[in-house]
Coordinates of C-alpha atoms in Angstrom, one line a residue:
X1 CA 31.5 -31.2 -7.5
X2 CA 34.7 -29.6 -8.5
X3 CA 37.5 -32.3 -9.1
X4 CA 40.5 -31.3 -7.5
X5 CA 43.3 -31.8 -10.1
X6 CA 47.6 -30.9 -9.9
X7 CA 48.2 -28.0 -11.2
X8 CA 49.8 -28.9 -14.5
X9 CA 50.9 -26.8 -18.3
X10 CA 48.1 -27.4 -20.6
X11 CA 49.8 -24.8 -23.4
X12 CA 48.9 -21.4 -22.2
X13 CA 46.3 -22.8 -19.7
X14 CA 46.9 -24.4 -16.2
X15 CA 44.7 -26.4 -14.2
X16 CA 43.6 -25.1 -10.9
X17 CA 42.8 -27.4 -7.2
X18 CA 39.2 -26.1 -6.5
X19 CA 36.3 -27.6 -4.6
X20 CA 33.2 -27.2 -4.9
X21 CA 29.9 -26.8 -3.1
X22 CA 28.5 -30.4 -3.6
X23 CA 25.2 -29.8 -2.7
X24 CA 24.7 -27.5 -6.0
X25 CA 26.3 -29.6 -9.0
X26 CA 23.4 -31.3 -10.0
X27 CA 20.9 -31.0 -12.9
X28 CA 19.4 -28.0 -12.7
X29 CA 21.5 -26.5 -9.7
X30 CA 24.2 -23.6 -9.6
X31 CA 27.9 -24.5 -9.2
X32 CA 30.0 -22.1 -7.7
X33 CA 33.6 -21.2 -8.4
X34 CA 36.3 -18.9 -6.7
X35 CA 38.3 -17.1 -9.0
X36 CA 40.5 -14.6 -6.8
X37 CA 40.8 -11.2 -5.8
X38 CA 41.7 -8.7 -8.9
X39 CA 41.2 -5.1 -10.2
X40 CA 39.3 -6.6 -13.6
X41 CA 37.0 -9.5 -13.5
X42 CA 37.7 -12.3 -16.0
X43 CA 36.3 -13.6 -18.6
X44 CA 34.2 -17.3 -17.8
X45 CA 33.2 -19.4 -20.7
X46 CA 31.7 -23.5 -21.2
X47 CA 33.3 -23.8 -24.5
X48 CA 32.0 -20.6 -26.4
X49 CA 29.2 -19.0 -23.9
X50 CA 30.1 -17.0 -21.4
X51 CA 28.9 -17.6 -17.7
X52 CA 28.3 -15.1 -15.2
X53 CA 30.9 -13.5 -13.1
X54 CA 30.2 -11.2 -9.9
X55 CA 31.8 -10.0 -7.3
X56 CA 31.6 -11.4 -3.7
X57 CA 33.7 -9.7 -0.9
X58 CA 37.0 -9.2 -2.3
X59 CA 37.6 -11.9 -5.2
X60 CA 35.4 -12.6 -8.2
X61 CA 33.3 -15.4 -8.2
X62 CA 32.0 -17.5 -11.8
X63 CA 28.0 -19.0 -10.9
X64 CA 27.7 -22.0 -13.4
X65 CA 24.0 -23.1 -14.5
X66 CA 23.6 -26.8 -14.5
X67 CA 21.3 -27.9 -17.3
X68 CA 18.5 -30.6 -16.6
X69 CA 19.5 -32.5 -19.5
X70 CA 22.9 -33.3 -18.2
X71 CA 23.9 -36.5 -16.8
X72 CA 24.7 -37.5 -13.2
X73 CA 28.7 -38.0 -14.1
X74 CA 28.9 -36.0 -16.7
X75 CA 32.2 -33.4 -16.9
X76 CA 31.4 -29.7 -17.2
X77 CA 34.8 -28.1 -18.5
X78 CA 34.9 -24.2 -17.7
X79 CA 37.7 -21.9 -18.8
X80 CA 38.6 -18.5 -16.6
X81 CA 40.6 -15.6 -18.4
X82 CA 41.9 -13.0 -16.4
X83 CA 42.9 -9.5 -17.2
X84 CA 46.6 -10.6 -16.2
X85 CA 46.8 -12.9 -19.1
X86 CA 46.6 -16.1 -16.8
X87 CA 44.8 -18.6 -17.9
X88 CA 42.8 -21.5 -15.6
X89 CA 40.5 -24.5 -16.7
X90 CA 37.9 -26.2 -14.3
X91 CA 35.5 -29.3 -14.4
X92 CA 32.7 -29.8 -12.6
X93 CA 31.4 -33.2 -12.1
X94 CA 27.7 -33.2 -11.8
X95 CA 26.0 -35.3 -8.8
X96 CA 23.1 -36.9 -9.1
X97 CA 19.3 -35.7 -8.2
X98 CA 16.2 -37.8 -7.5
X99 CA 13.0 -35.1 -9.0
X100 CA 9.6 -36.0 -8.5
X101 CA 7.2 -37.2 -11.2
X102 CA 3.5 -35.6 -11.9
X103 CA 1.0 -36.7 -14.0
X104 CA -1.4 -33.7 -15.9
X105 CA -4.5 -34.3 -17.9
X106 CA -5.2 -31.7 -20.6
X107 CA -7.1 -31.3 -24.0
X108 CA -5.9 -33.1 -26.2
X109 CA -4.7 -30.8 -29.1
X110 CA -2.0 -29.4 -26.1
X111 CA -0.5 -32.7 -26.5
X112 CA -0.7 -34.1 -30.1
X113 CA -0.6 -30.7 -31.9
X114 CA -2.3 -30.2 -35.1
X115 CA 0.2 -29.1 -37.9
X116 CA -0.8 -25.7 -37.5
X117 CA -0.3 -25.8 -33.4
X118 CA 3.0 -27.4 -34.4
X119 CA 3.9 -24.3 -36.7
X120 CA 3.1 -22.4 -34.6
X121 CA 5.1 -23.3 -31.9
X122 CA 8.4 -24.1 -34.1
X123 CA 8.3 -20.2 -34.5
X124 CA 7.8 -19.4 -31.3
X125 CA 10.6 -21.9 -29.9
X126 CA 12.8 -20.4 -32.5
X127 CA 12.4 -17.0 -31.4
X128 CA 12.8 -17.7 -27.6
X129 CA 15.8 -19.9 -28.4
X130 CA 16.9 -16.6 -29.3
X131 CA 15.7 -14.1 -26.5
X132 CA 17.0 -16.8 -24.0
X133 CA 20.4 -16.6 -25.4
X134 CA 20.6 -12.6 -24.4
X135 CA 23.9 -12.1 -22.8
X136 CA 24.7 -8.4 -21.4
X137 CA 28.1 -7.4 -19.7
X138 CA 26.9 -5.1 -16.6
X139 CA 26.4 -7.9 -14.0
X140 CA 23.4 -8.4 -11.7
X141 CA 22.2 -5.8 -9.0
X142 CA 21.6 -9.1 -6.3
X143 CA 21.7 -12.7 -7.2
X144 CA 19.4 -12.8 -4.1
X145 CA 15.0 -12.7 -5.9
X146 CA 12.0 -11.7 -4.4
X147 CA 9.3 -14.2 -4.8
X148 CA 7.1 -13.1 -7.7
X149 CA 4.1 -13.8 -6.7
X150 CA 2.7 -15.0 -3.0
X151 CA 1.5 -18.2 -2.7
X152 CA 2.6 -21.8 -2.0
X153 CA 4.3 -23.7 -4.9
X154 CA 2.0 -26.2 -6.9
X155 CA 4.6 -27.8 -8.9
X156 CA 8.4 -27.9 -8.3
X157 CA 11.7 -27.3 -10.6
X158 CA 12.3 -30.8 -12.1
X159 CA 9.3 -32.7 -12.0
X160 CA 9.1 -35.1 -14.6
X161 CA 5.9 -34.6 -16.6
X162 CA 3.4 -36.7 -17.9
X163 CA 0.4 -35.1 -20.1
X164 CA -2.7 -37.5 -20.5
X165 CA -0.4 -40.1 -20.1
X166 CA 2.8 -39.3 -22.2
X167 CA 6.2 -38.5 -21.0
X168 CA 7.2 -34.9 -22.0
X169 CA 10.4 -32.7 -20.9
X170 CA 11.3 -31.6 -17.2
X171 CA 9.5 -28.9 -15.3
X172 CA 12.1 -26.2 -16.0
X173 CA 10.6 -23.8 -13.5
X174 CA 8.6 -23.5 -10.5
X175 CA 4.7 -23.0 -10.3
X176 CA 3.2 -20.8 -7.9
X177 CA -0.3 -21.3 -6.8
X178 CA -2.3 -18.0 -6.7
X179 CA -6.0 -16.7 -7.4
X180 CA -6.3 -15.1 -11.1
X181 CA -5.4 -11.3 -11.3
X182 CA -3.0 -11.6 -8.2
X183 CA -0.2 -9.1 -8.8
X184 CA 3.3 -10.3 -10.5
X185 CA 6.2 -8.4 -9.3
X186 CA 9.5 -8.7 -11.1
X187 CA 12.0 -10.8 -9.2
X188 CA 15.5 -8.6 -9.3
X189 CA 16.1 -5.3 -11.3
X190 CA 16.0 -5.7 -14.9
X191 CA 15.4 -5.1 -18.2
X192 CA 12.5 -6.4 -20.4
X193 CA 13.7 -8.4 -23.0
X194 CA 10.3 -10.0 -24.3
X195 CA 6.5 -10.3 -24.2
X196 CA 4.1 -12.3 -26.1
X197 CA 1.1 -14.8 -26.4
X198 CA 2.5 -18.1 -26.4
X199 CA 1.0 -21.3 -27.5
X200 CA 2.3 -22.9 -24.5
X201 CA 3.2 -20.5 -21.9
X202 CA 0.1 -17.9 -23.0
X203 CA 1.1 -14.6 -22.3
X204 CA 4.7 -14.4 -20.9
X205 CA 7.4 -11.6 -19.6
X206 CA 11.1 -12.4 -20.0
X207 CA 13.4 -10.3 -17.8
X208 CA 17.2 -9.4 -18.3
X209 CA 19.1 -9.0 -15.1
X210 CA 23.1 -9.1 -16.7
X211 CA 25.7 -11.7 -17.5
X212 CA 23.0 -14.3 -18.7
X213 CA 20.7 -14.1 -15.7
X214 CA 16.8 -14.3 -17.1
X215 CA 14.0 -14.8 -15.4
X216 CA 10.7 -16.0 -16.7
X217 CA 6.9 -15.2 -15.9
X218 CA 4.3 -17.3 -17.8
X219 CA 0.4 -17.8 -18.0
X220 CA -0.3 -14.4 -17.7
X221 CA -3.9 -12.7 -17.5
X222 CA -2.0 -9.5 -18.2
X223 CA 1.4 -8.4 -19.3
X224 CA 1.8 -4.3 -18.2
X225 CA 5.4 -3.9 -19.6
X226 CA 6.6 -3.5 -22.7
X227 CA 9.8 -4.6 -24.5
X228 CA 12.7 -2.4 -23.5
X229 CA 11.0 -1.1 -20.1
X230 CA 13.6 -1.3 -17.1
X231 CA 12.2 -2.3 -14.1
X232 CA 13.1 -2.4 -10.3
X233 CA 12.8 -5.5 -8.1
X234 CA 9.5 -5.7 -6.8
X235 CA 7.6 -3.6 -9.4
X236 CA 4.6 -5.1 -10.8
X237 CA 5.0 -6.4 -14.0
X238 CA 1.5 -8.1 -14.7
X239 CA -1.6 -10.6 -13.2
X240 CA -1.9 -13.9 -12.5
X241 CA -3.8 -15.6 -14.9
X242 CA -4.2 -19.2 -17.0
X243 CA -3.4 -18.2 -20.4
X244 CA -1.7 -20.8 -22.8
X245 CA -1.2 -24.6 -21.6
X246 CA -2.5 -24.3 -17.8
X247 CA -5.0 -26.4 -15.9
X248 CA -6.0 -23.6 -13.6
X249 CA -4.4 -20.0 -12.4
X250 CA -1.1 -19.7 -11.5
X251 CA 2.8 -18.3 -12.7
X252 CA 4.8 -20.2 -14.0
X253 CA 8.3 -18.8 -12.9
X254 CA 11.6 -19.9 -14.8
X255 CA 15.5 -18.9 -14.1
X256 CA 18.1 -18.9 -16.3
X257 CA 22.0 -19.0 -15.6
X258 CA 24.3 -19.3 -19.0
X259 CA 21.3 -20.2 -21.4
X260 CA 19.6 -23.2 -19.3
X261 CA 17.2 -23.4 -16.6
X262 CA 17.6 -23.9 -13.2
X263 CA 16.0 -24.2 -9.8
X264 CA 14.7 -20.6 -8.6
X265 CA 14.5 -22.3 -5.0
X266 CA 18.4 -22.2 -5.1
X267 CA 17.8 -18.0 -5.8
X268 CA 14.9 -17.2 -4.1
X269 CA 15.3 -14.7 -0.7
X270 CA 14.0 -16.8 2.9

């Protein structure tokens, strides 16, 4: 949650009484903070990355990605800058979340790479470090997704993840069961920020949707987009497939809020 603090001079900053939805300041959820009604939005930032702003009704509201990685209890600090010159600081206090665990048998060089796997995939990490980074001003058309693909989910946001017996980093997306060369339609409008053949995620789409909303298509049998291509919601963007680390077809579907990953369930239309 948002801890409700005095109002107090920190400098040029002031602390601001807020609370938050609890149900969504947990690793890997989306906190929510009110900012006010004003002509300009303002500027949101955890230390030096900005966080996405949007409108909603008649005041500005700041959506704050909770990364996996952080700890039930843990403070996120958030800093607000309006157009006014007012300055406000918040902290988010992030609740605690029980995922599920699963256990995956694969070949083994997925697991223990070979040097040149492990190359390999340092340059590839490297580069989506990068991609995933990608922070554009105009903000989202709808923070509300279509479903990428039809079919029910095979394994859920947050699972923790066990190949051929060793522990290895969260799910940090949601998989979506569904027969090979079943169409893949892009989730919200956006912008196509990468493709590739992954060693991991085989071949993969990256969309740009503003303000550091990504989303993220993996295992592909086909990719038909390229790199710069703008795309509507609902537009098909490529095929089901089981390209890359995957036990059988299926997308992989990741969303990212201020450079981490979190649950598309919290995103995803009814």
């Amino acid at each position: 949650m948002l801890l409700c603090l005095p109002a107090l001079a920190m400098g040029a900053w002031t602390w601001r009484a807020y609370a938050a939805e609890r149900a969504k300041s947990f690793p890997g959820g989306v906190a929510r903070i009110s900012l006010g009604r004003a002509e300009q939005p303002p500027h949101v930032r955890i230390g030096d990355d900005r966080v996405l702003v949007t409108r909603e009704g008649e005041e500005w509201i700041a959506l704050i990605g909770v990364g996996l990685a952080v700890k039930p209890g843990a403070k996120i600090r958030v800093q607000a800058e309006h157009a006014d010159g007012r300055r406000e600081r918040f902290e988010i206090e992030v609740l605690p979340k029980k995922y599920l665990t699963q256990h995956l048998t694969v070949p083994p060089g997925q697991v223990d790479l070979s040097d040149q796997d492990l190359a390999r995939y340092k340059r590839e990490r490297a580069h989506l470090d990068g991609v995933l980074r990608t922070f554009s001003e105009a903000p989202p058309a709808s923070l509300s997704l279509v479903a990428p693909v039809e079919g029910p989910r095979s394994s859920s946001f947050g699972l923790e993840r066990y190949f051929n017996g060793k522990l290895r980093n969260r799910h940090n997306g949601m998989d979506i069961a569904a027969p090979a060369g079943a169409p893949v339609v892009a989730a919200a409008r956006g912008k196509v920020i990468d493709t590739g053949d992954y060693f991991f995620s085989g071949n993969m789409i990256i969309l740009d949707h503003g303000q550091g909303m990504l989303s993220l298509y993996a295992h592909l049998q086909s990719i038909e987009v390229q790199t710069g291509d703008a795309v509507d919601a609902g537009r098909q963007i490529g095929k089901v497939g089981a390209t890359g680390r995957a036990t059988g077809p299926h997308l992989h579907f990741s969303v990212y809020l201020n450079f981490v990953a979190v649950d598309p369930a919290l995103l995803l239309a009814a």
